[in-house]
């Protein structure tokens, strides 16, 4: 059976160890949350074959979902290289948005030329709660841009992220997601079938740690 884009990207992320699934030995995020998954999409940049697929699929996704795009803006720092490569593929200008304005020089938060009213797509590598991506969207809107949406390589699909996107009237489109990832991970032998439900329970409520003990 032919793989979907979601499945292909999920398999690639697992194979290059950009994603680890470890439900029996949870990772601890900076926020203190215990997580069965750790994602480092920066590793996609060090695998040329995977990188090519991801950038080509991001370009295709942007043109399908946001054909009016005039400018790409990466999020600092992980979204910057993807915005640059996809910008090259699509022959579009790009820039990036800092987490906060610089404290020196021109005190910029947005780097790159941003014409008023420009149709912008934000490029991100990973969506968890969506907070940092939405900060970039608000900065761009405050600067006069029309943000068409956000594209990312991977999203956890957390309910909080969905609520945040809806609240700010932002469309999110991702190449792959946690649902596709756990299914591929089970087929490829990375996790047991019982782990699928545990990982998705974490996704639905990261603050509830009962998934760790199969509760």
mmCIF file with all atom_site columns, C-alpha atoms in Angstrom:
data_model
loop_
_atom_site.group_PDB
_atom_site.id
_atom_site.type_symbol
_atom_site.label_atom_id
_atom_site.label_alt_id
_atom_site.label_comp_id
_atom_site.label_asym_id
_atom_site.label_entity_id
_atom_site.label_seq_id
_atom_site.pdbx_PDB_ins_code
_atom_site.Cartn_x
_atom_site.Cartn_y
_atom_site.Cartn_z
_atom_site.occupancy
_atom_site.B_iso_or_equiv
_atom_site.pdbx_formal_charge
_atom_site.auth_seq_id
_atom_site.auth_comp_id
_atom_site.auth_asym_id
_atom_site.auth_atom_id
_atom_site.pdbx_PDB_model_num
ATOM 1   C CA . UNK A 1 1   ? 0.000  0.000  0.000  1.00 0.00 ? 1   UNK A CA 1
ATOM 2   C CA . UNK A 1 2   ? 1.337  3.423  -0.960 1.00 0.00 ? 2   UNK A CA 1
ATOM 3   C CA . UNK A 1 3   ? 2.282  5.626  1.969  1.00 0.00 ? 3   UNK A CA 1
ATOM 4   C CA . UNK A 1 4   ? 0.632  8.970  2.557  1.00 0.00 ? 4   UNK A CA 1
ATOM 5   C CA . UNK A 1 5   ? 2.788  12.069 3.014  1.00 0.00 ? 5   UNK A CA 1
ATOM 6   C CA . UNK A 1 6   ? 1.989  11.976 6.745  1.00 0.00 ? 6   UNK A CA 1
ATOM 7   C CA . UNK A 1 7   ? 3.219  8.382  7.006  1.00 0.00 ? 7   UNK A CA 1
ATOM 8   C CA . UNK A 1 8   ? 6.325  8.983  4.868  1.00 0.00 ? 8   UNK A CA 1
ATOM 9   C CA . UNK A 1 9   ? 7.439  11.979 6.913  1.00 0.00 ? 9   UNK A CA 1
ATOM 10  C CA . UNK A 1 10  ? 6.657  10.190 10.192 1.00 0.00 ? 10  UNK A CA 1
ATOM 11  C CA . UNK A 1 11  ? 8.771  7.198  9.123  1.00 0.00 ? 11  UNK A CA 1
ATOM 12  C CA . UNK A 1 12  ? 11.641 9.469  8.081  1.00 0.00 ? 12  UNK A CA 1
ATOM 13  C CA . UNK A 1 13  ? 11.581 11.318 11.424 1.00 0.00 ? 13  UNK A CA 1
ATOM 14  C CA . UNK A 1 14  ? 11.736 8.021  13.303 1.00 0.00 ? 14  UNK A CA 1
ATOM 15  C CA . UNK A 1 15  ? 14.523 6.602  11.142 1.00 0.00 ? 15  UNK A CA 1
ATOM 16  C CA . UNK A 1 16  ? 16.846 9.583  11.582 1.00 0.00 ? 16  UNK A CA 1
ATOM 17  C CA . UNK A 1 17  ? 15.975 9.776  15.303 1.00 0.00 ? 17  UNK A CA 1
ATOM 18  C CA . UNK A 1 18  ? 14.521 13.244 15.023 1.00 0.00 ? 18  UNK A CA 1
ATOM 19  C CA . UNK A 1 19  ? 11.689 11.758 17.081 1.00 0.00 ? 19  UNK A CA 1
ATOM 20  C CA . UNK A 1 20  ? 12.080 9.433  20.051 1.00 0.00 ? 20  UNK A CA 1
ATOM 21  C CA . UNK A 1 21  ? 9.158  7.546  21.575 1.00 0.00 ? 21  UNK A CA 1
ATOM 22  C CA . UNK A 1 22  ? 9.920  6.356  25.097 1.00 0.00 ? 22  UNK A CA 1
ATOM 23  C CA . UNK A 1 23  ? 6.681  5.798  27.043 1.00 0.00 ? 23  UNK A CA 1
ATOM 24  C CA . UNK A 1 24  ? 8.330  3.620  29.702 1.00 0.00 ? 24  UNK A CA 1
ATOM 25  C CA . UNK A 1 25  ? 11.097 6.165  30.379 1.00 0.00 ? 25  UNK A CA 1
ATOM 26  C CA . UNK A 1 26  ? 9.436  9.567  29.890 1.00 0.00 ? 26  UNK A CA 1
ATOM 27  C CA . UNK A 1 27  ? 11.388 12.649 28.932 1.00 0.00 ? 27  UNK A CA 1
ATOM 28  C CA . UNK A 1 28  ? 11.068 15.791 31.031 1.00 0.00 ? 28  UNK A CA 1
ATOM 29  C CA . UNK A 1 29  ? 10.371 18.934 29.031 1.00 0.00 ? 29  UNK A CA 1
ATOM 30  C CA . UNK A 1 30  ? 11.655 22.349 30.124 1.00 0.00 ? 30  UNK A CA 1
ATOM 31  C CA . UNK A 1 31  ? 8.165  23.049 31.459 1.00 0.00 ? 31  UNK A CA 1
ATOM 32  C CA . UNK A 1 32  ? 8.463  20.047 33.776 1.00 0.00 ? 32  UNK A CA 1
ATOM 33  C CA . UNK A 1 33  ? 5.908  18.000 31.833 1.00 0.00 ? 33  UNK A CA 1
ATOM 34  C CA . UNK A 1 34  ? 6.636  14.288 31.594 1.00 0.00 ? 34  UNK A CA 1
ATOM 35  C CA . UNK A 1 35  ? 6.443  13.243 27.958 1.00 0.00 ? 35  UNK A CA 1
ATOM 36  C CA . UNK A 1 36  ? 6.621  9.913  26.100 1.00 0.00 ? 36  UNK A CA 1
ATOM 37  C CA . UNK A 1 37  ? 7.972  11.731 23.060 1.00 0.00 ? 37  UNK A CA 1
ATOM 38  C CA . UNK A 1 38  ? 10.906 13.978 22.267 1.00 0.00 ? 38  UNK A CA 1
ATOM 39  C CA . UNK A 1 39  ? 11.156 15.744 18.931 1.00 0.00 ? 39  UNK A CA 1
ATOM 40  C CA . UNK A 1 40  ? 14.268 17.434 17.504 1.00 0.00 ? 40  UNK A CA 1
ATOM 41  C CA . UNK A 1 41  ? 13.517 18.352 13.905 1.00 0.00 ? 41  UNK A CA 1
ATOM 42  C CA . UNK A 1 42  ? 16.856 20.135 13.603 1.00 0.00 ? 42  UNK A CA 1
ATOM 43  C CA . UNK A 1 43  ? 18.217 16.691 12.753 1.00 0.00 ? 43  UNK A CA 1
ATOM 44  C CA . UNK A 1 44  ? 16.286 16.802 9.479  1.00 0.00 ? 44  UNK A CA 1
ATOM 45  C CA . UNK A 1 45  ? 18.824 19.347 8.270  1.00 0.00 ? 45  UNK A CA 1
ATOM 46  C CA . UNK A 1 46  ? 21.688 16.853 8.644  1.00 0.00 ? 46  UNK A CA 1
ATOM 47  C CA . UNK A 1 47  ? 19.997 14.203 6.486  1.00 0.00 ? 47  UNK A CA 1
ATOM 48  C CA . UNK A 1 48  ? 19.995 15.450 2.869  1.00 0.00 ? 48  UNK A CA 1
ATOM 49  C CA . UNK A 1 49  ? 17.495 12.890 1.555  1.00 0.00 ? 49  UNK A CA 1
ATOM 50  C CA . UNK A 1 50  ? 14.993 13.514 4.363  1.00 0.00 ? 50  UNK A CA 1
ATOM 51  C CA . UNK A 1 51  ? 15.568 17.252 4.151  1.00 0.00 ? 51  UNK A CA 1
ATOM 52  C CA . UNK A 1 52  ? 14.789 17.259 0.438  1.00 0.00 ? 52  UNK A CA 1
ATOM 53  C CA . UNK A 1 53  ? 11.496 15.428 0.943  1.00 0.00 ? 53  UNK A CA 1
ATOM 54  C CA . UNK A 1 54  ? 10.456 17.717 3.807  1.00 0.00 ? 54  UNK A CA 1
ATOM 55  C CA . UNK A 1 55  ? 11.271 20.960 2.008  1.00 0.00 ? 55  UNK A CA 1
ATOM 56  C CA . UNK A 1 56  ? 9.579  19.851 -1.222 1.00 0.00 ? 56  UNK A CA 1
ATOM 57  C CA . UNK A 1 57  ? 6.492  18.770 0.696  1.00 0.00 ? 57  UNK A CA 1
ATOM 58  C CA . UNK A 1 58  ? 6.407  22.024 2.679  1.00 0.00 ? 58  UNK A CA 1
ATOM 59  C CA . UNK A 1 59  ? 6.581  23.933 -0.597 1.00 0.00 ? 59  UNK A CA 1
ATOM 60  C CA . UNK A 1 60  ? 3.739  21.858 -2.047 1.00 0.00 ? 60  UNK A CA 1
ATOM 61  C CA . UNK A 1 61  ? 1.671  22.280 1.115  1.00 0.00 ? 61  UNK A CA 1
ATOM 62  C CA . UNK A 1 62  ? 2.084  26.046 1.068  1.00 0.00 ? 62  UNK A CA 1
ATOM 63  C CA . UNK A 1 63  ? 1.074  26.372 -2.566 1.00 0.00 ? 63  UNK A CA 1
ATOM 64  C CA . UNK A 1 64  ? -1.930 24.094 -2.049 1.00 0.00 ? 64  UNK A CA 1
ATOM 65  C CA . UNK A 1 65  ? -3.248 25.699 1.138  1.00 0.00 ? 65  UNK A CA 1
ATOM 66  C CA . UNK A 1 66  ? -2.014 29.283 0.798  1.00 0.00 ? 66  UNK A CA 1
ATOM 67  C CA . UNK A 1 67  ? -1.613 30.050 -2.919 1.00 0.00 ? 67  UNK A CA 1
ATOM 68  C CA . UNK A 1 68  ? -1.754 33.806 -2.295 1.00 0.00 ? 68  UNK A CA 1
ATOM 69  C CA . UNK A 1 69  ? 1.495  33.708 -0.316 1.00 0.00 ? 69  UNK A CA 1
ATOM 70  C CA . UNK A 1 70  ? 3.981  36.485 -1.059 1.00 0.00 ? 70  UNK A CA 1
ATOM 71  C CA . UNK A 1 71  ? 6.495  36.065 1.753  1.00 0.00 ? 71  UNK A CA 1
ATOM 72  C CA . UNK A 1 72  ? 7.698  33.362 4.152  1.00 0.00 ? 72  UNK A CA 1
ATOM 73  C CA . UNK A 1 73  ? 8.652  34.073 7.743  1.00 0.00 ? 73  UNK A CA 1
ATOM 74  C CA . UNK A 1 74  ? 10.503 31.491 9.817  1.00 0.00 ? 74  UNK A CA 1
ATOM 75  C CA . UNK A 1 75  ? 10.336 31.347 13.581 1.00 0.00 ? 75  UNK A CA 1
ATOM 76  C CA . UNK A 1 76  ? 13.618 31.748 15.421 1.00 0.00 ? 76  UNK A CA 1
ATOM 77  C CA . UNK A 1 77  ? 15.510 29.633 15.421 1.00 0.00 ? 77  UNK A CA 1
ATOM 78  C CA . UNK A 1 78  ? 14.220 26.266 14.249 1.00 0.00 ? 78  UNK A CA 1
ATOM 79  C CA . UNK A 1 79  ? 11.938 27.576 11.500 1.00 0.00 ? 79  UNK A CA 1
ATOM 80  C CA . UNK A 1 80  ? 14.553 29.782 9.846  1.00 0.00 ? 80  UNK A CA 1
ATOM 81  C CA . UNK A 1 81  ? 16.405 27.188 7.705  1.00 0.00 ? 81  UNK A CA 1
ATOM 82  C CA . UNK A 1 82  ? 13.165 25.633 6.497  1.00 0.00 ? 82  UNK A CA 1
ATOM 83  C CA . UNK A 1 83  ? 11.750 29.024 5.527  1.00 0.00 ? 83  UNK A CA 1
ATOM 84  C CA . UNK A 1 84  ? 14.991 29.793 3.678  1.00 0.00 ? 84  UNK A CA 1
ATOM 85  C CA . UNK A 1 85  ? 15.069 26.519 1.735  1.00 0.00 ? 85  UNK A CA 1
ATOM 86  C CA . UNK A 1 86  ? 11.361 26.559 0.886  1.00 0.00 ? 86  UNK A CA 1
ATOM 87  C CA . UNK A 1 87  ? 11.650 30.228 -0.064 1.00 0.00 ? 87  UNK A CA 1
ATOM 88  C CA . UNK A 1 88  ? 14.375 29.239 -2.507 1.00 0.00 ? 88  UNK A CA 1
ATOM 89  C CA . UNK A 1 89  ? 12.251 26.434 -3.970 1.00 0.00 ? 89  UNK A CA 1
ATOM 90  C CA . UNK A 1 90  ? 9.266  28.728 -4.422 1.00 0.00 ? 90  UNK A CA 1
ATOM 91  C CA . UNK A 1 91  ? 11.323 31.782 -5.378 1.00 0.00 ? 91  UNK A CA 1
ATOM 92  C CA . UNK A 1 92  ? 9.742  33.762 -2.559 1.00 0.00 ? 92  UNK A CA 1
ATOM 93  C CA . UNK A 1 93  ? 11.351 36.290 -0.225 1.00 0.00 ? 93  UNK A CA 1
ATOM 94  C CA . UNK A 1 94  ? 11.817 35.201 3.384  1.00 0.00 ? 94  UNK A CA 1
ATOM 95  C CA . UNK A 1 95  ? 12.685 36.589 6.756  1.00 0.00 ? 95  UNK A CA 1
ATOM 96  C CA . UNK A 1 96  ? 12.292 35.535 10.344 1.00 0.00 ? 96  UNK A CA 1
ATOM 97  C CA . UNK A 1 97  ? 10.708 36.556 13.610 1.00 0.00 ? 97  UNK A CA 1
ATOM 98  C CA . UNK A 1 98  ? 12.656 36.670 16.860 1.00 0.00 ? 98  UNK A CA 1
ATOM 99  C CA . UNK A 1 99  ? 11.137 35.559 20.145 1.00 0.00 ? 99  UNK A CA 1
ATOM 100 C CA . UNK A 1 100 ? 11.462 39.169 21.256 1.00 0.00 ? 100 UNK A CA 1
ATOM 101 C CA . UNK A 1 101 ? 12.925 42.378 19.896 1.00 0.00 ? 101 UNK A CA 1
ATOM 102 C CA . UNK A 1 102 ? 16.676 42.912 20.013 1.00 0.00 ? 102 UNK A CA 1
ATOM 103 C CA . UNK A 1 103 ? 17.918 45.205 22.771 1.00 0.00 ? 103 UNK A CA 1
ATOM 104 C CA . UNK A 1 104 ? 20.428 46.939 20.472 1.00 0.00 ? 104 UNK A CA 1
ATOM 105 C CA . UNK A 1 105 ? 20.829 48.267 16.941 1.00 0.00 ? 105 UNK A CA 1
ATOM 106 C CA . UNK A 1 106 ? 17.465 48.808 15.238 1.00 0.00 ? 106 UNK A CA 1
ATOM 107 C CA . UNK A 1 107 ? 15.723 46.834 18.005 1.00 0.00 ? 107 UNK A CA 1
ATOM 108 C CA . UNK A 1 108 ? 14.102 44.573 15.412 1.00 0.00 ? 108 UNK A CA 1
ATOM 109 C CA . UNK A 1 109 ? 11.896 41.622 16.218 1.00 0.00 ? 109 UNK A CA 1
ATOM 110 C CA . UNK A 1 110 ? 11.182 40.950 12.553 1.00 0.00 ? 110 UNK A CA 1
ATOM 111 C CA . UNK A 1 111 ? 14.219 40.494 10.322 1.00 0.00 ? 111 UNK A CA 1
ATOM 112 C CA . UNK A 1 112 ? 13.841 41.000 6.583  1.00 0.00 ? 112 UNK A CA 1
ATOM 113 C CA . UNK A 1 113 ? 11.782 43.376 4.482  1.00 0.00 ? 113 UNK A CA 1
ATOM 114 C CA . UNK A 1 114 ? 8.070  43.194 5.319  1.00 0.00 ? 114 UNK A CA 1
ATOM 115 C CA . UNK A 1 115 ? 5.846  45.330 3.068  1.00 0.00 ? 115 UNK A CA 1
ATOM 116 C CA . UNK A 1 116 ? 2.573  46.517 4.591  1.00 0.00 ? 116 UNK A CA 1
ATOM 117 C CA . UNK A 1 117 ? -0.244 44.147 3.757  1.00 0.00 ? 117 UNK A CA 1
ATOM 118 C CA . UNK A 1 118 ? 2.078  41.358 2.584  1.00 0.00 ? 118 UNK A CA 1
ATOM 119 C CA . UNK A 1 119 ? 0.507  37.907 2.489  1.00 0.00 ? 119 UNK A CA 1
ATOM 120 C CA . UNK A 1 120 ? 2.705  35.896 4.850  1.00 0.00 ? 120 UNK A CA 1
ATOM 121 C CA . UNK A 1 121 ? 2.991  32.223 5.766  1.00 0.00 ? 121 UNK A CA 1
ATOM 122 C CA . UNK A 1 122 ? 4.840  31.403 8.984  1.00 0.00 ? 122 UNK A CA 1
ATOM 123 C CA . UNK A 1 123 ? 7.172  28.390 8.803  1.00 0.00 ? 123 UNK A CA 1
ATOM 124 C CA . UNK A 1 124 ? 7.710  26.361 11.972 1.00 0.00 ? 124 UNK A CA 1
ATOM 125 C CA . UNK A 1 125 ? 9.372  23.021 12.633 1.00 0.00 ? 125 UNK A CA 1
ATOM 126 C CA . UNK A 1 126 ? 7.208  21.822 15.527 1.00 0.00 ? 126 UNK A CA 1
ATOM 127 C CA . UNK A 1 127 ? 3.879  22.749 17.097 1.00 0.00 ? 127 UNK A CA 1
ATOM 128 C CA . UNK A 1 128 ? 3.159  21.824 20.714 1.00 0.00 ? 128 UNK A CA 1
ATOM 129 C CA . UNK A 1 129 ? 0.905  24.386 22.412 1.00 0.00 ? 129 UNK A CA 1
ATOM 130 C CA . UNK A 1 130 ? 1.397  26.840 19.552 1.00 0.00 ? 130 UNK A CA 1
ATOM 131 C CA . UNK A 1 131 ? 2.375  29.676 21.868 1.00 0.00 ? 131 UNK A CA 1
ATOM 132 C CA . UNK A 1 132 ? 5.668  30.724 20.265 1.00 0.00 ? 132 UNK A CA 1
ATOM 133 C CA . UNK A 1 133 ? 4.234  30.440 16.752 1.00 0.00 ? 133 UNK A CA 1
ATOM 134 C CA . UNK A 1 134 ? 1.283  32.638 17.680 1.00 0.00 ? 134 UNK A CA 1
ATOM 135 C CA . UNK A 1 135 ? 3.655  35.198 19.202 1.00 0.00 ? 135 UNK A CA 1
ATOM 136 C CA . UNK A 1 136 ? 5.292  35.408 15.767 1.00 0.00 ? 136 UNK A CA 1
ATOM 137 C CA . UNK A 1 137 ? 1.894  35.761 14.099 1.00 0.00 ? 137 UNK A CA 1
ATOM 138 C CA . UNK A 1 138 ? 0.921  38.623 16.406 1.00 0.00 ? 138 UNK A CA 1
ATOM 139 C CA . UNK A 1 139 ? 4.241  40.401 15.796 1.00 0.00 ? 139 UNK A CA 1
ATOM 140 C CA . UNK A 1 140 ? 3.693  40.141 12.041 1.00 0.00 ? 140 UNK A CA 1
ATOM 141 C CA . UNK A 1 141 ? 0.124  41.359 12.285 1.00 0.00 ? 141 UNK A CA 1
ATOM 142 C CA . UNK A 1 142 ? 1.205  44.284 14.443 1.00 0.00 ? 142 UNK A CA 1
ATOM 143 C CA . UNK A 1 143 ? 3.712  45.162 11.711 1.00 0.00 ? 143 UNK A CA 1
ATOM 144 C CA . UNK A 1 144 ? 0.935  45.265 9.100  1.00 0.00 ? 144 UNK A CA 1
ATOM 145 C CA . UNK A 1 145 ? 1.222  41.815 7.521  1.00 0.00 ? 145 UNK A CA 1
ATOM 146 C CA . UNK A 1 146 ? -1.703 39.609 6.557  1.00 0.00 ? 146 UNK A CA 1
ATOM 147 C CA . UNK A 1 147 ? -0.833 36.192 7.979  1.00 0.00 ? 147 UNK A CA 1
ATOM 148 C CA . UNK A 1 148 ? -2.436 33.477 5.861  1.00 0.00 ? 148 UNK A CA 1
ATOM 149 C CA . UNK A 1 149 ? -1.443 30.653 8.192  1.00 0.00 ? 149 UNK A CA 1
ATOM 150 C CA . UNK A 1 150 ? 1.284  28.512 9.716  1.00 0.00 ? 150 UNK A CA 1
ATOM 151 C CA . UNK A 1 151 ? 2.939  25.432 8.236  1.00 0.00 ? 151 UNK A CA 1
ATOM 152 C CA . UNK A 1 152 ? 5.037  23.002 10.255 1.00 0.00 ? 152 UNK A CA 1
ATOM 153 C CA . UNK A 1 153 ? 6.808  19.695 9.843  1.00 0.00 ? 153 UNK A CA 1
ATOM 154 C CA . UNK A 1 154 ? 5.158  18.079 12.858 1.00 0.00 ? 154 UNK A CA 1
ATOM 155 C CA . UNK A 1 155 ? 2.368  18.805 15.307 1.00 0.00 ? 155 UNK A CA 1
ATOM 156 C CA . UNK A 1 156 ? 1.443  16.994 18.502 1.00 0.00 ? 156 UNK A CA 1
ATOM 157 C CA . UNK A 1 157 ? -2.190 17.882 17.810 1.00 0.00 ? 157 UNK A CA 1
ATOM 158 C CA . UNK A 1 158 ? -2.735 19.064 21.376 1.00 0.00 ? 158 UNK A CA 1
ATOM 159 C CA . UNK A 1 159 ? -6.178 20.414 22.196 1.00 0.00 ? 159 UNK A CA 1
ATOM 160 C CA . UNK A 1 160 ? -4.598 23.539 23.683 1.00 0.00 ? 160 UNK A CA 1
ATOM 161 C CA . UNK A 1 161 ? -2.867 24.292 20.385 1.00 0.00 ? 161 UNK A CA 1
ATOM 162 C CA . UNK A 1 162 ? -6.115 23.854 18.480 1.00 0.00 ? 162 UNK A CA 1
ATOM 163 C CA . UNK A 1 163 ? -7.892 26.212 20.863 1.00 0.00 ? 163 UNK A CA 1
ATOM 164 C CA . UNK A 1 164 ? -5.092 28.764 20.642 1.00 0.00 ? 164 UNK A CA 1
ATOM 165 C CA . UNK A 1 165 ? -5.102 28.686 16.834 1.00 0.00 ? 165 UNK A CA 1
ATOM 166 C CA . UNK A 1 166 ? -8.883 29.093 16.701 1.00 0.00 ? 166 UNK A CA 1
ATOM 167 C CA . UNK A 1 167 ? -8.796 31.927 19.240 1.00 0.00 ? 167 UNK A CA 1
ATOM 168 C CA . UNK A 1 168 ? -6.316 33.856 17.104 1.00 0.00 ? 168 UNK A CA 1
ATOM 169 C CA . UNK A 1 169 ? -8.008 32.921 13.801 1.00 0.00 ? 169 UNK A CA 1
ATOM 170 C CA . UNK A 1 170 ? -4.938 31.141 12.463 1.00 0.00 ? 170 UNK A CA 1
ATOM 171 C CA . UNK A 1 171 ? -4.928 28.173 10.096 1.00 0.00 ? 171 UNK A CA 1
ATOM 172 C CA . UNK A 1 172 ? -2.329 25.496 10.877 1.00 0.00 ? 172 UNK A CA 1
ATOM 173 C CA . UNK A 1 173 ? -1.224 22.894 8.365  1.00 0.00 ? 173 UNK A CA 1
ATOM 174 C CA . UNK A 1 174 ? 1.420  20.255 9.183  1.00 0.00 ? 174 UNK A CA 1
ATOM 175 C CA . UNK A 1 175 ? 3.163  17.579 7.145  1.00 0.00 ? 175 UNK A CA 1
ATOM 176 C CA . UNK A 1 176 ? 2.641  14.958 9.832  1.00 0.00 ? 176 UNK A CA 1
ATOM 177 C CA . UNK A 1 177 ? 1.232  14.555 13.330 1.00 0.00 ? 177 UNK A CA 1
ATOM 178 C CA . UNK A 1 178 ? 1.297  12.400 16.432 1.00 0.00 ? 178 UNK A CA 1
ATOM 179 C CA . UNK A 1 179 ? -1.573 10.162 15.307 1.00 0.00 ? 179 UNK A CA 1
ATOM 180 C CA . UNK A 1 180 ? 0.269  9.204  12.119 1.00 0.00 ? 180 UNK A CA 1
ATOM 181 C CA . UNK A 1 181 ? 3.559  8.889  13.983 1.00 0.00 ? 181 UNK A CA 1
ATOM 182 C CA . UNK A 1 182 ? 2.375  6.372  16.588 1.00 0.00 ? 182 UNK A CA 1
ATOM 183 C CA . UNK A 1 183 ? 0.712  4.213  13.953 1.00 0.00 ? 183 UNK A CA 1
ATOM 184 C CA . UNK A 1 184 ? 3.903  4.108  11.870 1.00 0.00 ? 184 UNK A CA 1
ATOM 185 C CA . UNK A 1 185 ? 6.007  3.585  15.005 1.00 0.00 ? 185 UNK A CA 1
ATOM 186 C CA . UNK A 1 186 ? 3.916  0.536  15.919 1.00 0.00 ? 186 UNK A CA 1
ATOM 187 C CA . UNK A 1 187 ? 4.118  -0.938 12.409 1.00 0.00 ? 187 UNK A CA 1
ATOM 188 C CA . UNK A 1 188 ? 7.890  -0.419 12.334 1.00 0.00 ? 188 UNK A CA 1
ATOM 189 C CA . UNK A 1 189 ? 8.372  -1.943 15.796 1.00 0.00 ? 189 UNK A CA 1
ATOM 190 C CA . UNK A 1 190 ? 9.374  1.152  17.750 1.00 0.00 ? 190 UNK A CA 1
ATOM 191 C CA . UNK A 1 191 ? 6.496  0.793  20.232 1.00 0.00 ? 191 UNK A CA 1
ATOM 192 C CA . UNK A 1 192 ? 3.971  -1.826 21.326 1.00 0.00 ? 192 UNK A CA 1
ATOM 193 C CA . UNK A 1 193 ? 0.286  -1.579 20.410 1.00 0.00 ? 193 UNK A CA 1
ATOM 194 C CA . UNK A 1 194 ? -0.634 -0.802 24.035 1.00 0.00 ? 194 UNK A CA 1
ATOM 195 C CA . UNK A 1 195 ? 1.662  2.234  23.891 1.00 0.00 ? 195 UNK A CA 1
ATOM 196 C CA . UNK A 1 196 ? -0.426 3.924  21.197 1.00 0.00 ? 196 UNK A CA 1
ATOM 197 C CA . UNK A 1 197 ? -3.274 4.620  23.609 1.00 0.00 ? 197 UNK A CA 1
ATOM 198 C CA . UNK A 1 198 ? -0.857 5.794  26.322 1.00 0.00 ? 198 UNK A CA 1
ATOM 199 C CA . UNK A 1 199 ? 0.859  8.282  24.032 1.00 0.00 ? 199 UNK A CA 1
ATOM 200 C CA . UNK A 1 200 ? -2.414 9.671  22.721 1.00 0.00 ? 200 UNK A CA 1
ATOM 201 C CA . UNK A 1 201 ? -3.681 10.053 26.305 1.00 0.00 ? 201 UNK A CA 1
ATOM 202 C CA . UNK A 1 202 ? -0.631 12.201 26.973 1.00 0.00 ? 202 UNK A CA 1
ATOM 203 C CA . UNK A 1 203 ? -1.419 14.248 23.875 1.00 0.00 ? 203 UNK A CA 1
ATOM 204 C CA . UNK A 1 204 ? -4.985 14.851 25.020 1.00 0.00 ? 204 UNK A CA 1
ATOM 205 C CA . UNK A 1 205 ? -3.972 15.979 28.521 1.00 0.00 ? 205 UNK A CA 1
ATOM 206 C CA . UNK A 1 206 ? -0.220 16.493 29.079 1.00 0.00 ? 206 UNK A CA 1
ATOM 207 C CA . UNK A 1 207 ? -0.792 17.532 32.702 1.00 0.00 ? 207 UNK A CA 1
ATOM 208 C CA . UNK A 1 208 ? -2.355 14.152 33.587 1.00 0.00 ? 208 UNK A CA 1
ATOM 209 C CA . UNK A 1 209 ? 0.462  11.677 34.216 1.00 0.00 ? 209 UNK A CA 1
ATOM 210 C CA . UNK A 1 210 ? -1.734 8.608  34.634 1.00 0.00 ? 210 UNK A CA 1
ATOM 211 C CA . UNK A 1 211 ? -0.748 7.464  31.147 1.00 0.00 ? 211 UNK A CA 1
ATOM 212 C CA . UNK A 1 212 ? 2.702  6.605  32.574 1.00 0.00 ? 212 UNK A CA 1
ATOM 213 C CA . UNK A 1 213 ? 1.198  3.835  34.699 1.00 0.00 ? 213 UNK A CA 1
ATOM 214 C CA . UNK A 1 214 ? -1.208 2.606  32.020 1.00 0.00 ? 214 UNK A CA 1
ATOM 215 C CA . UNK A 1 215 ? -4.126 4.211  33.915 1.00 0.00 ? 215 UNK A CA 1
#
